[in-house]
Amino acid sequence: MKVPLLDLSAQNGAVEIELRAAFVDVLQSGQFILGAEVAEFEEECAEFLGVDHAVGVSSGTDALIIALMALGIGPGDEVICPSFTFFATAGSVSRVGATPVFADSCGTCFNLDLDDLKAKITPKTKAIIPVHLFGQMAEMDGIMAIAEEHELEVIEDAAQAFGASQRGKKAGSIGKCGTMSFFPTKNLGGFGDGGLVTTNDGDFAARLKDLRNHGMNPKYHHHLIGGNFRIDALQAALLRVKLPHLESYCQLRAANAAEYTRLLSRIDGVVKADQADCGCPIERAGTCSSEGAKLVLPVAYDYNDHIWNQYTLRVMDGRRDELREALLEAEIGCEIYYPRPMHWQECFSELPGVAELKLPVCEQLAGEVISLPVFPELTGEQIEHVVETIADFL
Ligand SMILES: *Cc1c(COP(=O)(O)O)cnc(C)c1O
């Protein structure tokens, strides 16, 4: 039985009639840049996310860049972000001329380690970019408290967490702003590139809107040096078709994750990670339960609504790559997010302190993690097949 890592055709096929109608509407309107579709999409996103403003942009990467630009972050400024993340988080910091400073991650929830975050603050630090990795939010109460104490801005990289929430607040609604991606593999997957910046600050939203359009306002008057960071009207129109279904996509992913956890937990040597070492306020279990385990399963903290963009295991005893081979051999899609932390990337090797930097948890995770198919349309038989293949391997 073949199990793809992701199958977009089923999800998009189910709304094909509406997608075609949305396309025809835009075609006939002749309004391809900004306009009503974009404005309505932004309003619907803001409503869904519980924020005052949402600004559609060209990608999740551009969302980060434009957020940094709007904050006036540039040369001489430091921005702290996890090293265990997708490149765009750190790359955007460099793109605006600032310096990314890498902090370690939590081995349980994969998000920023708050103790290490604090240790990385210097007088040059201007902002923190927590990443809500794999669909579970980073510990925002703690992060906001640190940010307040040191007067730092917080940009939530919510590219993988559109719709996730923590203690009743959605990702992207807590920091100064949040950035989203509509890359097709994300929970709200688009039809090409697209992104969004969320904020509750009206002036900041206005600045973002000007910056995405060459800093122009009114027409041909440029008060800022912006760029072309606009989302396409067509993209907005198509995403408007999918947004009402997002909650059900996320619920199906969560059900798949729960089924993996239920079935995998029965296997000898498979444990659920239960110790938080990121500063997350859950009870510390003393010794880490992963000791002696063959496989550690991901957990959702009880105060988090995890949307499972990825279901990511830790494979112990240096057997991760072997498991990957076994899965691929069995025609089961899987991927390593991420095999190489940012502080080991060639393009960042010249940054101050990076050559000597040690981030033990992040480095360990890079060698242990593997993500399994968890997309909404995955069937029960497919999950059983993946679990059986893993059981045979172990
Ligand atoms: C996908 C992703 C981005 C970038 O989004 P794009 O739309 O592909 O530019 C940024 N940060 C994280 C954590 C991501 O997963």
XYZ file of C-alpha atoms and ligand atoms in Angstrom:
409
model
C 0.000 0.000 0.000
C 1.423 3.341 -1.080
C 1.096 6.166 1.456
C 2.100 9.612 0.198
C 3.466 12.196 2.626
C 0.811 14.590 1.359
C -2.046 14.284 -1.138
C -3.482 17.597 -2.237
C -5.718 16.241 -4.984
C -8.380 14.810 -2.651
C -8.727 18.026 -0.626
C -8.757 20.348 -3.616
C -10.910 17.972 -5.658
C -13.628 18.144 -3.005
C -14.031 21.892 -3.588
C -13.239 21.945 -7.292
C -16.590 23.391 -8.349
C -16.219 26.338 -5.942
C -12.594 26.838 -6.964
C -13.556 27.008 -10.638
C -16.327 29.492 -9.850
C -13.900 31.662 -7.841
C -11.451 31.610 -10.734
C -14.145 32.640 -13.216
C -15.256 35.475 -10.924
C -11.757 36.925 -10.779
C -11.271 36.408 -14.510
C -14.462 38.283 -15.299
C -13.812 41.039 -12.769
C -10.460 41.877 -14.353
C -9.225 42.855 -10.869
C -6.038 40.839 -10.492
C -4.087 43.023 -8.060
C -5.506 43.686 -4.565
C -9.166 44.773 -4.716
C -12.272 43.229 -3.144
C -11.169 39.570 -3.115
C -8.021 40.427 -1.169
C -9.862 42.760 1.216
C -12.556 40.169 1.908
C -10.023 37.394 2.346
C -8.151 39.569 4.845
C -11.338 40.288 6.758
C -12.272 36.608 6.907
C -8.775 35.657 8.102
C -8.830 38.379 10.777
C -12.221 37.168 11.983
C -11.091 33.533 12.064
C -7.865 34.344 13.883
C -9.408 36.784 16.330
C -7.201 39.706 15.328
C -8.077 43.247 14.293
C -6.070 43.269 11.067
C -4.733 40.814 8.510
C -2.603 41.840 5.548
C -2.227 39.463 2.599
C 1.283 39.170 1.204
C 3.225 37.210 -1.385
C 4.534 34.376 0.858
C 5.256 33.376 4.433
C 8.836 34.438 3.904
C 7.777 37.870 2.665
C 5.406 38.107 5.633
C 8.442 37.809 7.938
C 10.482 40.283 5.875
C 7.739 42.893 5.724
C 7.036 42.505 9.476
C 10.720 43.136 10.226
C 10.734 46.102 7.810
C 7.633 47.581 9.428
C 9.330 47.307 12.825
C 12.323 49.193 11.448
C 14.675 46.310 12.214
C 17.921 46.435 10.253
C 21.722 46.598 10.423
C 23.120 46.477 13.969
C 19.985 44.839 15.367
C 19.810 41.304 16.696
C 16.753 39.093 16.405
C 16.533 35.871 18.405
C 14.937 32.850 16.759
C 15.201 29.086 17.081
C 17.907 27.313 15.092
C 15.589 24.310 14.710
C 13.200 25.811 12.137
C 12.717 26.296 8.418
C 15.342 28.563 6.839
C 12.960 31.461 6.162
C 12.719 32.402 9.858
C 16.407 33.252 10.096
C 16.924 34.122 6.435
C 14.422 36.994 6.645
C 16.348 38.522 9.539
C 19.493 38.551 7.416
C 17.580 39.833 4.394
C 16.713 43.057 6.251
C 20.358 43.440 7.279
C 19.906 42.404 10.915
C 21.645 39.515 12.682
C 19.836 36.289 13.532
C 20.812 34.948 16.966
C 20.039 31.282 17.454
C 18.468 29.808 20.576
C 17.989 26.170 21.534
C 14.712 24.272 21.405
C 12.656 22.068 23.707
C 12.983 18.345 23.109
C 9.324 17.773 23.915
C 7.379 20.438 22.031
C 10.188 21.338 19.547
C 9.718 25.060 20.256
C 11.956 27.772 21.699
C 13.682 26.991 24.995
C 12.825 29.967 27.182
C 15.928 29.691 29.377
C 18.208 29.776 26.356
C 16.136 32.569 24.816
C 16.807 34.680 27.937
C 20.499 33.821 27.822
C 20.764 35.092 24.225
C 19.454 38.606 24.952
C 22.017 41.410 24.529
C 21.689 45.213 24.393
C 21.394 44.851 20.596
C 18.401 42.509 20.730
C 15.328 44.116 19.126
C 12.941 41.259 18.586
C 12.138 37.604 19.144
C 10.703 35.317 16.477
C 9.150 32.306 18.195
C 8.185 29.644 15.652
C 5.054 27.572 16.291
C 6.703 24.483 14.887
C 4.729 21.591 13.383
C 1.423 23.224 14.401
C 1.877 23.608 18.169
C 2.378 27.056 19.644
C 5.490 28.060 21.533
C 5.039 29.073 25.183
C 3.692 32.581 24.548
C 2.984 33.661 28.164
C 6.638 33.154 29.002
C 7.875 34.693 25.757
C 5.689 37.795 26.144
C 6.873 38.248 29.737
C 10.516 38.119 28.624
C 9.782 40.482 25.729
C 8.060 42.966 28.022
C 10.864 42.911 30.549
C 13.493 43.631 27.880
C 11.284 45.808 25.633
C 11.496 43.491 22.650
C 9.055 43.057 19.772
C 7.580 39.617 19.140
C 6.891 38.307 15.648
C 5.132 34.940 15.794
C 6.212 32.752 12.884
C 2.916 30.918 12.538
C 3.578 29.564 9.035
C 2.855 26.039 10.296
C 0.179 27.064 12.781
C -2.687 28.868 11.008
C -5.614 28.016 13.307
C -3.602 26.672 16.252
C -4.340 28.220 19.620
C -3.054 28.443 23.169
C -5.197 29.162 26.217
C -7.958 30.315 23.856
C -5.801 32.654 21.764
C -4.975 31.897 18.159
C -1.429 31.819 16.806
C -0.538 35.241 15.461
C -2.839 37.119 17.853
C -0.490 37.467 20.828
C 2.753 39.099 19.659
C 3.126 42.436 17.900
C 2.278 40.489 14.771
C 2.051 36.990 13.365
C 3.138 35.659 9.992
C 1.378 32.913 8.041
C 2.157 30.931 4.918
C -0.191 29.435 2.340
C 2.502 27.243 0.787
C 0.620 24.141 -0.408
C 1.976 21.901 2.380
C 0.674 24.166 5.165
C -2.677 23.506 6.859
C -4.350 26.210 4.767
C -2.592 25.235 1.560
C -2.921 27.570 -1.389
C -2.362 27.295 -5.118
C 1.144 28.654 -5.302
C 2.762 31.098 -2.916
C 0.966 33.375 -0.486
C 1.213 34.679 3.053
C -0.383 36.889 5.670
C 0.638 39.201 8.498
C -1.733 39.589 11.455
C -1.733 42.354 14.052
C -3.972 44.160 16.522
C -2.182 47.470 15.903
C -4.001 49.611 13.327
C -1.059 51.894 12.553
C 1.197 48.902 12.140
C -1.322 47.288 9.747
C -1.453 50.484 7.685
C 2.340 50.485 7.513
C 2.344 46.868 6.352
C -0.207 47.672 3.647
C 1.910 50.540 2.364
C 5.129 48.514 2.522
C 3.659 45.642 0.492
C 2.882 48.157 -2.236
C 6.222 49.997 -2.629
C 5.629 52.181 0.437
C 3.165 54.076 -1.737
C 0.329 56.120 -0.249
C -1.278 58.030 -1.891
C -0.563 56.883 -5.442
C 2.996 57.705 -6.620
C 3.878 59.203 -3.254
C 6.385 56.920 -1.544
C 6.867 57.667 2.146
C 8.590 54.336 2.803
C 10.868 52.112 0.762
C 8.672 49.081 0.388
C 8.426 46.506 -2.337
C 6.018 44.298 -4.182
C 4.857 41.949 -1.440
C 1.231 41.649 -2.581
C -0.879 38.504 -2.507
C -2.606 37.831 -5.853
C -6.349 38.454 -6.027
C -6.681 35.020 -7.614
C -4.843 33.400 -4.716
C -7.063 35.231 -2.217
C -10.214 34.161 -4.068
C -9.151 30.495 -4.114
C -8.096 30.565 -0.454
C -11.503 32.015 0.456
C -12.985 28.752 -0.803
C -10.777 26.687 1.510
C -10.789 28.849 4.651
C -14.287 27.705 5.797
C -13.006 24.099 5.670
C -9.793 24.752 7.608
C -11.224 23.785 10.963
C -12.328 20.410 9.625
C -8.923 19.856 7.957
C -7.249 20.530 11.320
C -9.659 18.228 13.185
C -8.952 15.400 10.736
C -5.205 15.918 11.190
C -5.653 15.819 14.975
C -7.680 12.610 14.700
C -4.928 11.052 12.563
C -2.291 12.128 15.083
C -4.325 10.637 17.937
C -4.682 7.367 16.021
C -0.916 7.177 15.400
C -0.292 7.806 19.083
C -2.864 5.184 20.147
C -1.448 2.499 17.845
C 2.243 3.310 18.211
C 1.981 3.440 22.038
C 1.214 -0.303 22.046
C 4.638 -1.125 20.648
C 7.403 -2.039 23.075
C 9.931 0.764 23.514
C 7.628 3.487 22.219
C 6.950 6.249 24.720
C 5.114 9.540 24.772
C 7.326 12.483 25.499
C 6.074 13.864 28.790
C 8.760 16.113 30.109
C 8.903 19.732 29.156
C 12.347 21.233 29.203
C 11.524 24.434 27.357
C 10.174 26.381 30.310
C 6.667 25.233 29.466
C 4.652 25.295 32.677
C 3.806 21.612 32.790
C 4.877 19.402 35.602
C 8.449 18.286 35.205
C 8.621 14.531 35.283
C 12.094 14.300 36.737
C 14.082 12.035 34.436
C 13.222 12.252 30.785
C 10.992 9.381 29.773
C 12.836 9.058 26.483
C 15.681 7.302 28.299
C 15.882 3.720 27.087
C 13.107 4.332 24.564
C 13.335 3.396 20.895
C 10.814 5.928 19.701
C 9.424 9.073 21.312
C 5.990 10.254 20.209
C 5.005 13.930 19.925
C 2.670 15.456 22.498
C 0.211 18.310 22.531
C 0.242 20.202 25.821
C -3.208 20.410 27.362
C -3.322 24.199 27.040
C -2.480 24.008 23.331
C -4.779 23.329 20.419
C -2.239 21.585 18.167
C -3.125 21.564 14.453
C -0.610 18.865 13.482
C 0.962 20.330 10.386
C 3.471 17.540 11.040
C 3.433 14.399 13.170
C 7.055 14.197 14.175
C 8.702 11.303 15.983
C 12.109 11.097 17.608
C 13.951 7.922 16.672
C 16.547 6.980 19.281
C 19.795 4.972 19.094
C 20.922 6.655 15.884
C 18.405 4.672 13.837
C 16.478 7.555 12.281
C 17.969 7.312 8.796
C 17.482 3.550 8.847
C 13.774 4.003 9.638
C 13.522 6.539 6.852
C 14.976 4.007 4.403
C 12.571 1.320 5.639
C 9.561 3.611 5.186
C 10.617 4.751 1.730
C 11.266 1.113 0.785
C 7.651 0.373 1.803
C 6.493 3.340 -0.349
C 5.526 5.367 2.697
C 6.236 9.064 2.354
C 8.191 10.684 5.167
C 10.480 13.681 5.581
C 13.111 15.037 7.917
C 12.101 18.460 9.249
C 14.869 19.542 9.772
C 18.112 17.656 9.254
C 20.436 20.637 9.612
C 19.946 23.417 12.168
C 20.414 27.020 11.080
C 23.674 27.494 13.012
C 25.210 24.737 10.867
C 24.239 26.360 7.564
C 27.070 27.596 5.366
C 25.366 30.943 4.708
C 25.283 31.751 8.437
C 28.757 30.417 9.254
C 30.337 33.888 9.298
C 27.884 35.286 11.847
C 29.500 36.261 15.135
C 29.767 33.360 17.568
C 28.140 30.844 15.231
C 31.305 28.772 14.662
C 31.527 27.955 18.399
C 27.784 27.869 19.060
C 26.462 24.725 20.738
C 22.721 24.081 20.916
C 22.554 20.544 22.337
C 18.822 19.841 22.079
C 18.455 21.305 18.623
C 21.494 19.374 17.380
C 20.131 16.161 18.867
C 16.685 16.712 17.330
C 18.183 17.239 13.880
C 19.547 13.688 14.083
C 16.420 12.080 15.570
C 13.282 13.549 14.019
C 11.158 12.113 11.238
C 7.708 13.269 10.122
C 4.991 10.833 9.018
C 2.030 11.434 6.685
C -0.750 13.090 8.733
C -2.724 14.968 6.055
C -6.506 15.165 6.603
C -7.534 12.633 3.949
C -5.224 9.875 5.215
C -7.244 6.679 5.780
C -7.336 4.412 8.821
C -5.855 1.565 6.742
C -2.991 3.789 5.682
C -2.249 4.723 9.291
C -2.320 1.044 10.311
C 0.045 0.211 7.481
C 2.500 2.921 8.535
C 2.344 1.728 12.156
C 2.868 -1.928 11.139
C 5.854 -0.969 9.038
C 7.354 0.909 11.982
C 6.616 -2.005 14.367
C 8.367 -4.420 11.992
C 11.338 -2.097 11.808
C 11.663 -1.730 15.569
C 6.845 27.513 5.307
C 7.518 28.317 6.347
C 7.927 29.643 6.127
C 7.912 30.283 4.770
O 6.738 30.281 4.092
P 6.708 30.431 2.500
O 5.290 30.748 2.215
O 7.147 29.125 1.931
O 7.618 31.541 2.123
C 8.448 30.360 7.190
N 8.597 29.815 8.392
C 8.250 28.538 8.655
C 8.428 27.989 10.027
C 7.719 27.745 7.631
O 7.391 26.476 7.891
